[in-house]
Each structure stands twice: as C-alpha cells, then as structure tokens.
Amino acid sequence: MCCWNVTRRRTPHDHPGPLDYCGLFLRGASHEAAIELTARATGATRDGCLLRVGTIEIEIRRNDNCTQDGGDFPTWPIKMDIERGHATGHHVVETVSKILTSVWQAGHDAVAACDYEDELPELGGYRRYRD
C-alpha cells in the first residue's frame, strides 16, 4: 500500500491560514476504498494515495495515532491530510463537504478537524458522533 509512512513536508515559506489544512478521520473503509470514494466524490486526479482537486491536495494514509478500540475519531484508522494550495475558500469547503457526505452515504464514519467545521455538513461530522 502507498502512503503508509509518508509525512508531508512544509517549506519555511508556508504560513497556514484557517482554510489551509484539514485533517479528516475515517473508519469502516479500507485504505483503497477511502481513495476510491474520495476520487469519485471530488473528481480528483489520482497519483497513488495523493489526490488533487485543482490545487487542493488530499493525501490518504494510515493514521499514526490509530488505536485498536478506535473510540475517539483522532484514533480512527484512516487519516486524510487536505491542503488548500491556492484554491478559494469556497472550493475547499465544497471539496471537504463532498468527501464527508460521500463517506457517510457509503455507510462509513468520518469527522473533519479544521478551523471551518461550522461551514461543513453536520459541523464536520461532530454532530453525528457526539455522545
């Protein structure tokens, strides 16, 4: 499998803003299924486990913080690192929203952790998994 131990590298000139990064956590789907769902939902081009939607990059990999019980979403098995590139804020929110709804419609769990959760369906998924 690709991207199991890959770490994205930022340059010293990267200055993240509120829409620049999103971590999306997923459980219930295989790595390959997560890639396929994301590609279909967004129309992304695929280079292994790295998908691109315009300048948005989505890296789908095994979550280094995954635990056996997987009770809390930050410990779910799949993590998507979503970086904005030069996309508009609207395009970023739209892309992450498409991924979330596609994953939910396929019967899997997903939560997005980012500064714009309030602009996403179900508050990024928090509303669905709140106790």
Short mmCIF file of C-alpha atoms in Angstrom, two decimals:
data_model
loop_
_atom_site.label_atom_id
_atom_site.label_comp_id
_atom_site.label_asym_id
_atom_site.label_seq_id
_atom_site.Cartn_x
_atom_site.Cartn_y
_atom_site.Cartn_z
CA MET A 1 0.00 0.00 0.00
CA CYS A 2 1.19 3.50 -0.67
CA CYS A 3 1.49 6.38 1.76
CA TRP A 4 1.53 4.35 4.94
CA ASN A 5 4.54 6.13 6.39
CA VAL A 6 4.70 9.31 4.33
CA THR A 7 4.92 12.69 6.01
CA ARG A 8 4.11 15.86 4.08
CA ARG A 9 6.89 18.42 4.18
CA ARG A 10 6.19 22.12 4.57
CA THR A 11 8.63 24.75 3.43
CA PRO A 12 9.70 27.68 5.62
CA HIS A 13 7.53 29.91 3.42
CA ASP A 14 4.31 28.04 4.25
CA HIS A 15 2.11 30.14 6.51
CA PRO A 16 -1.05 28.17 7.23
CA GLY A 17 -4.30 30.10 7.41
CA PRO A 18 -7.72 28.98 8.64
CA LEU A 19 -8.63 27.21 5.38
CA ASP A 20 -5.20 25.86 4.51
CA TYR A 21 -5.38 22.47 6.25
CA CYS A 22 -7.96 19.91 7.29
CA GLY A 23 -7.47 16.52 8.88
CA LEU A 24 -10.29 14.13 8.03
CA PHE A 25 -10.51 10.89 10.03
CA LEU A 26 -12.32 7.83 8.70
CA ARG A 27 -13.24 4.38 9.94
CA GLY A 28 -15.09 1.48 8.39
CA ALA A 29 -13.45 1.59 4.96
CA SER A 30 -10.21 0.15 3.67
CA HIS A 31 -7.42 2.41 2.51
CA GLU A 32 -8.19 1.66 -1.14
CA ALA A 33 -11.93 2.21 -0.61
CA ALA A 34 -11.21 5.59 1.02
CA ILE A 35 -9.14 6.61 -2.01
CA GLU A 36 -11.82 5.48 -4.46
CA LEU A 37 -14.66 7.18 -2.53
CA THR A 38 -12.72 10.42 -2.38
CA ALA A 39 -11.75 10.34 -6.06
CA ARG A 40 -15.35 9.69 -7.15
CA ALA A 41 -16.83 12.32 -4.81
CA THR A 42 -14.46 15.09 -5.86
CA GLY A 43 -13.44 14.21 -9.41
CA ALA A 44 -9.83 14.25 -8.21
CA THR A 45 -6.90 13.09 -10.26
CA ARG A 46 -5.02 10.31 -8.55
CA ASP A 47 -1.32 9.67 -8.10
CA GLY A 48 -1.28 6.66 -5.77
CA CYS A 49 -2.68 7.84 -2.47
CA LEU A 50 -2.28 11.53 -3.35
CA LEU A 51 -5.33 13.07 -4.97
CA ARG A 52 -5.60 16.53 -6.49
CA VAL A 53 -8.67 18.67 -7.00
CA GLY A 54 -7.30 21.73 -8.73
CA THR A 55 -4.61 22.92 -6.31
CA ILE A 56 -6.14 21.09 -3.33
CA GLU A 57 -4.05 18.06 -2.33
CA ILE A 58 -5.58 15.15 -0.44
CA GLU A 59 -3.20 12.57 0.98
CA ILE A 60 -4.90 9.43 2.26
CA ARG A 61 -2.84 7.37 4.67
CA ARG A 62 -2.87 5.17 7.73
CA ASN A 63 -3.34 7.22 10.89
CA ASP A 64 -0.19 7.04 13.02
CA ASN A 65 -2.36 7.57 16.12
CA CYS A 66 -4.69 4.66 15.34
CA THR A 67 -5.64 2.52 18.33
CA GLN A 68 -7.32 -0.86 18.50
CA ASP A 69 -10.51 0.42 20.16
CA GLY A 70 -10.74 3.46 17.86
CA GLY A 71 -13.30 5.09 20.13
CA ASP A 72 -12.30 8.70 19.53
CA PHE A 73 -12.11 9.90 15.95
CA PRO A 74 -8.45 11.06 16.18
CA THR A 75 -7.58 7.36 16.64
CA TRP A 76 -9.54 6.07 13.63
CA PRO A 77 -7.51 4.04 11.09
CA ILE A 78 -7.52 6.36 8.06
CA LYS A 79 -6.42 9.99 8.02
CA MET A 80 -6.76 12.36 5.11
CA ASP A 81 -4.49 15.39 5.09
CA ILE A 82 -6.21 18.02 2.97
CA GLU A 83 -4.16 21.06 1.95
CA ARG A 84 -5.66 24.05 0.18
CA GLY A 85 -2.95 25.06 -2.23
CA HIS A 86 -4.26 28.19 -3.99
CA ALA A 87 -7.93 27.15 -4.06
CA THR A 88 -10.65 29.54 -2.94
CA GLY A 89 -12.19 29.08 0.48
CA HIS A 90 -15.48 28.12 -1.16
CA HIS A 91 -13.77 25.40 -3.20
CA VAL A 92 -12.03 23.98 -0.11
CA VAL A 93 -15.26 23.83 1.90
CA GLU A 94 -17.11 22.32 -1.08
CA THR A 95 -14.44 19.64 -1.58
CA VAL A 96 -14.31 18.58 2.08
CA SER A 97 -18.14 18.58 2.20
CA LYS A 98 -18.27 16.24 -0.81
CA ILE A 99 -15.82 13.84 0.84
CA LEU A 100 -17.75 13.78 4.11
CA THR A 101 -21.16 13.20 2.53
CA SER A 102 -19.79 10.54 0.18
CA VAL A 103 -18.20 8.62 3.05
CA TRP A 104 -21.38 8.85 5.15
CA GLN A 105 -23.57 7.73 2.24
CA ALA A 106 -21.29 4.70 1.82
CA GLY A 107 -22.02 3.78 5.45
CA HIS A 108 -18.67 4.74 6.96
CA ASP A 109 -17.75 7.15 9.75
CA ALA A 110 -15.88 10.40 9.06
CA VAL A 111 -15.04 13.55 11.02
CA ALA A 112 -13.18 16.61 9.74
CA ALA A 113 -10.93 18.52 12.14
CA CYS A 114 -10.29 22.03 10.85
CA ASP A 115 -10.94 25.70 11.53
CA TYR A 116 -14.00 25.73 9.27
CA GLU A 117 -16.02 22.83 10.72
CA ASP A 118 -19.03 25.11 11.19
CA GLU A 119 -19.22 25.53 7.40
CA LEU A 120 -19.31 21.75 6.77
CA PRO A 121 -22.29 19.36 6.89
CA GLU A 122 -23.07 18.12 10.42
CA LEU A 123 -20.39 20.51 11.77
CA GLY A 124 -17.72 18.39 10.07
CA GLY A 125 -19.21 15.21 11.47
CA TYR A 126 -19.01 16.13 15.16
CA ARG A 127 -22.79 16.28 15.41
CA ARG A 128 -23.02 12.67 14.19
CA TYR A 129 -20.60 11.25 16.80
CA ARG A 130 -21.25 13.39 19.83
CA ASP A 131 -22.24 11.28 22.87
#
